[in-house]
Tab-separated table of C-alpha atoms in Angstrom:
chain	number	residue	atom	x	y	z
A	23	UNK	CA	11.633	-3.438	12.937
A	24	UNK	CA	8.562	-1.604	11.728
A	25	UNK	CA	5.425	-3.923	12.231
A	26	UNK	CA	1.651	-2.762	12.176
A	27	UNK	CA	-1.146	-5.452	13.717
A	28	UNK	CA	-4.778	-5.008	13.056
A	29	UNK	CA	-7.696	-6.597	13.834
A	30	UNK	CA	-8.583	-9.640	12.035
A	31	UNK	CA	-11.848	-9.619	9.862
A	32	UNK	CA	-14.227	-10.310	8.316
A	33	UNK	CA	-15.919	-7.436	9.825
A	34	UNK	CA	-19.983	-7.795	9.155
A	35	UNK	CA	-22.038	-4.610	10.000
A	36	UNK	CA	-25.510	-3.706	9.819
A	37	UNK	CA	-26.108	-0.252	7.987
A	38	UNK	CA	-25.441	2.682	10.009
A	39	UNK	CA	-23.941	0.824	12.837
A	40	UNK	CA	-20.860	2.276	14.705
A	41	UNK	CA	-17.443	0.677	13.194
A	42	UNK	CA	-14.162	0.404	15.412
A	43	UNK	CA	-11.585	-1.337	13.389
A	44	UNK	CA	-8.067	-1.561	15.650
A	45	UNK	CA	-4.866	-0.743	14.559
A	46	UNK	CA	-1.466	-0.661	16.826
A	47	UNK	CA	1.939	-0.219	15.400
A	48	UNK	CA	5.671	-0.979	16.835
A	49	UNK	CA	8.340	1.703	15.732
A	50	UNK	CA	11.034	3.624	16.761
A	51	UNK	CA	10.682	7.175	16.314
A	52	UNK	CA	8.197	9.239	15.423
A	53	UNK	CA	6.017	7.285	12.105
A	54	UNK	CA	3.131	9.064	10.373
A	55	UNK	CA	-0.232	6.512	10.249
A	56	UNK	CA	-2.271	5.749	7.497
A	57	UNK	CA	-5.317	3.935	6.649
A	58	UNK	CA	-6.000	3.006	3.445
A	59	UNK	CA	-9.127	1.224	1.682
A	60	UNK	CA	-9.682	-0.806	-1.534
A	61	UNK	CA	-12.838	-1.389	-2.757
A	62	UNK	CA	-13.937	-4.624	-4.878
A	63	UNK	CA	-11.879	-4.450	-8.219
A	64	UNK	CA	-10.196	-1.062	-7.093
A	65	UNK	CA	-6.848	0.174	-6.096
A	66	UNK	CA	-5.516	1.456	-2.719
A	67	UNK	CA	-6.839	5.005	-1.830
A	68	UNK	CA	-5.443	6.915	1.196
A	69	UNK	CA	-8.409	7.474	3.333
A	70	UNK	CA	-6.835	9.669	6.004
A	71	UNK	CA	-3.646	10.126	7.847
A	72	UNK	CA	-2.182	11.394	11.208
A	73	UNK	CA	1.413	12.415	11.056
A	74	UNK	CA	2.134	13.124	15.111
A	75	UNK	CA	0.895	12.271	18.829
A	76	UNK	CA	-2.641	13.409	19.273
A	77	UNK	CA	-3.073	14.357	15.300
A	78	UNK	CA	-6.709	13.055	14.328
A	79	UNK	CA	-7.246	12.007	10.809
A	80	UNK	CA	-10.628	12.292	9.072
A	81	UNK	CA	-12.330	11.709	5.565
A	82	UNK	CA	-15.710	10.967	4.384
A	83	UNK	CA	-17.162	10.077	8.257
A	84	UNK	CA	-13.844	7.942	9.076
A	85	UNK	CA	-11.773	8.762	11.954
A	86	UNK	CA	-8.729	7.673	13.544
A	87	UNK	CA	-6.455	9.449	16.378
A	88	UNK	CA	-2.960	9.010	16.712
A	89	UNK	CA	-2.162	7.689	20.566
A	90	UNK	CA	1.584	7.424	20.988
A	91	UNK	CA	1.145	6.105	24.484
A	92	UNK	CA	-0.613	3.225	23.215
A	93	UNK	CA	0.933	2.841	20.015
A	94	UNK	CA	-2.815	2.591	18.592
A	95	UNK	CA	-4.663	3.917	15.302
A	96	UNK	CA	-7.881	3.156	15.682
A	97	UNK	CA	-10.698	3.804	12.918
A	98	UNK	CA	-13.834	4.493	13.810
A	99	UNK	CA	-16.970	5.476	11.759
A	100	UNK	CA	-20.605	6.367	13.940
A	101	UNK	CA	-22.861	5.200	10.739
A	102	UNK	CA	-21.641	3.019	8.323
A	103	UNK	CA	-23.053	2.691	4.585
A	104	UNK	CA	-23.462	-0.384	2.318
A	105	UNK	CA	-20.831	1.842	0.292
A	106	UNK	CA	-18.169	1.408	3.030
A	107	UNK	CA	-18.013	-2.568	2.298
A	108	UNK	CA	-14.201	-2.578	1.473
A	109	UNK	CA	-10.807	-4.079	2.804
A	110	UNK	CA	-9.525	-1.412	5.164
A	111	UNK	CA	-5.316	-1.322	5.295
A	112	UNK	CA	-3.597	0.582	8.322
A	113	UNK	CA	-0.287	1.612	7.572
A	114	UNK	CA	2.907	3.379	8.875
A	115	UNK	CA	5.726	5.122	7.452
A	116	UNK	CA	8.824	5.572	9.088
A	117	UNK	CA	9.916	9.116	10.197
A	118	UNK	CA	13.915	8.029	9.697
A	119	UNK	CA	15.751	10.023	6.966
A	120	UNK	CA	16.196	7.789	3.572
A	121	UNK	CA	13.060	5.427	4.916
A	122	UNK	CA	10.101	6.152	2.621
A	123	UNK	CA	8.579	2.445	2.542
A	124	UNK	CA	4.910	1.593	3.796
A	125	UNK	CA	4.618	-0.990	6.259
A	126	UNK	CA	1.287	-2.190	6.208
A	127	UNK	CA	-1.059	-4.676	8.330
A	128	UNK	CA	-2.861	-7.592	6.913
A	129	UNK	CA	-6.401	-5.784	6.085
A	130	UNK	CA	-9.876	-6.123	7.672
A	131	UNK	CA	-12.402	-6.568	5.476
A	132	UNK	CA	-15.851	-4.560	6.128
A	133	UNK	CA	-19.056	-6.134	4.893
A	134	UNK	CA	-21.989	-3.836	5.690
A	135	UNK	CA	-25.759	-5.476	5.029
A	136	UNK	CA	-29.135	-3.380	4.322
V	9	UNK	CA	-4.174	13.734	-13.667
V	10	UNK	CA	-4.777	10.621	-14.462
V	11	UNK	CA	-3.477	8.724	-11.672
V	12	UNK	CA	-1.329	5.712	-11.572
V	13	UNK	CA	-1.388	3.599	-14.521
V	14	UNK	CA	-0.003	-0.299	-14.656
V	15	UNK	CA	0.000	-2.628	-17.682
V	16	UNK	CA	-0.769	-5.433	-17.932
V	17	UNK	CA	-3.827	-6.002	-15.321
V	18	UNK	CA	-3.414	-9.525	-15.601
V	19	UNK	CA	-1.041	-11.917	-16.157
V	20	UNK	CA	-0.814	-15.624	-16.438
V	21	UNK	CA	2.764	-17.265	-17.637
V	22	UNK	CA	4.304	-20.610	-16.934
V	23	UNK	CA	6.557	-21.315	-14.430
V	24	UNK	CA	10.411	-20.528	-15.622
V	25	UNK	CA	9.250	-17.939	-18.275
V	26	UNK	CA	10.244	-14.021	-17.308
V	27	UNK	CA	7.597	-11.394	-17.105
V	28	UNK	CA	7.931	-7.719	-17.347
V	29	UNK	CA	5.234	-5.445	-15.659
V	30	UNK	CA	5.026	-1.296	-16.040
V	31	UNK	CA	4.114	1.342	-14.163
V	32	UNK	CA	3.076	4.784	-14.932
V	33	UNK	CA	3.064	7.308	-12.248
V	34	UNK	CA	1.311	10.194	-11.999
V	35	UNK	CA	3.162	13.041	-13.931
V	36	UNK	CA	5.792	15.088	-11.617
V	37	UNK	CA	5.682	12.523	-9.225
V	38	UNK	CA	9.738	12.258	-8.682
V	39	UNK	CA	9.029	9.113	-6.136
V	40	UNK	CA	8.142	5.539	-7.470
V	41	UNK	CA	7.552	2.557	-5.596
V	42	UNK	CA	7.008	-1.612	-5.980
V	43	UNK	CA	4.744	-3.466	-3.404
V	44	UNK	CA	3.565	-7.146	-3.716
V	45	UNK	CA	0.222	-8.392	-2.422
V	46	UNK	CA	-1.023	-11.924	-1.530
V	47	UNK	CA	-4.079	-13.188	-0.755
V	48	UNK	CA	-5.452	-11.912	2.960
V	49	UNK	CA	-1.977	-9.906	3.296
V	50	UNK	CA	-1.372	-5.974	3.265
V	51	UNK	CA	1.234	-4.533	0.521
V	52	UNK	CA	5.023	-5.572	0.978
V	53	UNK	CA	7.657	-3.216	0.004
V	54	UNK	CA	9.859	-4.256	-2.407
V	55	UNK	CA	11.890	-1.259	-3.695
V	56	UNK	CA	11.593	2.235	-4.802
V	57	UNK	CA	12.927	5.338	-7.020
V	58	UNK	CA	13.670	8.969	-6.603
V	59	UNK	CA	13.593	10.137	-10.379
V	60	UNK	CA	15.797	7.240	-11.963
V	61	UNK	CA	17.853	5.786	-9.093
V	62	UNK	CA	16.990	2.909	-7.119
V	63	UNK	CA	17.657	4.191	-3.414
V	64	UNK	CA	15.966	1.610	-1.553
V	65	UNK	CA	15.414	-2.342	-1.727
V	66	UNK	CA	14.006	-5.042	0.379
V	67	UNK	CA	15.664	-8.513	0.929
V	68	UNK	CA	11.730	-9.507	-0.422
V	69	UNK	CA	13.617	-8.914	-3.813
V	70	UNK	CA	15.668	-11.722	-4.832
V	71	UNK	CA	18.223	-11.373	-7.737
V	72	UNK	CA	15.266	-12.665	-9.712
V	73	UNK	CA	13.514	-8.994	-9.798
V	74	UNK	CA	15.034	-6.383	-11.280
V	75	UNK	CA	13.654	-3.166	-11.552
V	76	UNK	CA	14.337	0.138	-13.770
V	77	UNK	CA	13.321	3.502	-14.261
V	78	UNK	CA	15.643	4.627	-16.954
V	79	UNK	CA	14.231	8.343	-17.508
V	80	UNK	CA	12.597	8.656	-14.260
V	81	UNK	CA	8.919	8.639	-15.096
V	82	UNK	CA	7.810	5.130	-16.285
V	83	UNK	CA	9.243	2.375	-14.724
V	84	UNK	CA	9.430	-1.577	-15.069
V	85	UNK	CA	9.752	-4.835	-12.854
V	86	UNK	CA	11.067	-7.911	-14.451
V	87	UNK	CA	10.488	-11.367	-12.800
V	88	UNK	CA	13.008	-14.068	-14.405
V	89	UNK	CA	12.603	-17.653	-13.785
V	90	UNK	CA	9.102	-17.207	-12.534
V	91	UNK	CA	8.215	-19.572	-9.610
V	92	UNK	CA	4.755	-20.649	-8.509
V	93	UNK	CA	5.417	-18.294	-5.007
V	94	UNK	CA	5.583	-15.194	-7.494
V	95	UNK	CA	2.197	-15.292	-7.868
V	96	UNK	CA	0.655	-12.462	-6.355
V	97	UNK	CA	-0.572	-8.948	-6.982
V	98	UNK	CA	2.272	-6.128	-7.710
V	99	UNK	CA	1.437	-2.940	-7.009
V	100	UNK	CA	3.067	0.712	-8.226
V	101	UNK	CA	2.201	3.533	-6.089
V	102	UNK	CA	4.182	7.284	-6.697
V	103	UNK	CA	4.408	10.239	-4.500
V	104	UNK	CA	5.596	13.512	-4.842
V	105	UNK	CA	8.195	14.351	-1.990
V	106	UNK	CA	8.139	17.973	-0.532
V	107	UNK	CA	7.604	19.676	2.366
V	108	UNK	CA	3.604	19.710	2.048
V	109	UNK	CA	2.713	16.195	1.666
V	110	UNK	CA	4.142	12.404	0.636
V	111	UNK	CA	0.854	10.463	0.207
V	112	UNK	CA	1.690	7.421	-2.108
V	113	UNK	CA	-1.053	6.803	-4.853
V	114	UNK	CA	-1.380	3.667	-5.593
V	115	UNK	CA	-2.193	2.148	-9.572
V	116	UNK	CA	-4.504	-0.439	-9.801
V	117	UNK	CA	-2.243	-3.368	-9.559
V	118	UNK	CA	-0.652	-6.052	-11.856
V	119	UNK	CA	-2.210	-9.674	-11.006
V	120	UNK	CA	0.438	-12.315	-11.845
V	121	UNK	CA	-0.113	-15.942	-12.073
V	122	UNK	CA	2.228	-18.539	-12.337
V	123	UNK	CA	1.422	-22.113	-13.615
């Protein structure tokens, strides 16, 4: 089945250090990527997404290229913010007919110090 | 648009009572769908609508859950017999499905706590 590993956290960062968080996925098919982020006391927001090979995602400074021939979805930021301190979700969704489901990884959470 | 709404935020019952969570999704959204959260884990799927029929369920949800969306915008999930290992967060999220895009938007969350 579907399964999505990422790195475990916590992640602690100095302010406008570079931020690699990995993400690799197992699937059949063709899935579209996700990452998503929830802040303290928020909901999940989509960040960005990547729906084929070679697709790069971006939003807000984040990045994150899809690499079929590693099965990776990497996010990457060059200078990270106290503002980016959040719980950062990868995420795939099938590309099967009737299969609309998220199958998420466990989170990495992103501490980012003055 | 007001996003995706859930009610109650919080909830704390004893063990064997039933709860009953909604969600509101954001307007024209024909796609609903239930995730559960606990601690240190992503989202789990646990079923989903298009409009009012339930198309899709995981073996997460036992014949304890039940789950409804009778006119296919607001929609309920109803925990009977609550056990201490249905404490978690439950999440709504809603998407619009066309050819253009099929983000989920996800509500704030309903914290449950069982005793």
């Amino acid at each position: 089945g579907n399964s999505v590993t990422q790195m475990e956290g916590p992640v602690t960062l100095s302010e406008e250090a570079f931020l690699t968080i990995n993400c690799t996925y197992t699937a059949t098919g063709y899935p579209s990527l996700f990452w998503y982020v929830q802040y303290p006391g928020e909901g999940l927001q989509l960040l960005l997404k990547a729906t084929k090979a070679d697709d790069k995602g971006s939003n807000k400074g984040f990045e994150a290229t899809y690499r079929k021939e590693t099965t990776s979805f990497h996010l990457e930021k060059g200078s990270v913010q106290v503002s980016d301190s959040a719980v950062y979700f990868c995420a795939l969704r099938h590309s099967g007919a009737g299969s609309y489901q998220l199958t998420f990884g466990k989170g990495t959470k992103l501490s980012v110090i003055p | 648009d007001t996003g995706v709404s859930q009610d109650p935020r919080h909830k704390i019952t004893k063990r064997g009572q039933n709860v009953t969570f909604r969600c509101d999704p954001i307007s024209e959204h024909n796609r609903l769908y239930w995730y559960r959260q606990t601690l240190g884990q992503g989202p789990e799927f646990l079923t989903y609508f298009q409009n009012e029929a339930q198309l899709e369920k995981s073996r997460l949800l036992s014949d304890r859950f039940s789950a409804e969306r009778p006119k296919g915008s607001f929609s309920t999930l109803e925990i009977q017999r609550t056990e201490q290992g249905d404490s978690a967060m439950y999440l709504c999220a809603s998407s619009l499905e066309s050819g253009i895009g099929y983000e989920q938007y996800f509500g704030p969350g309903t914290r449950l706590t069982v005793t």
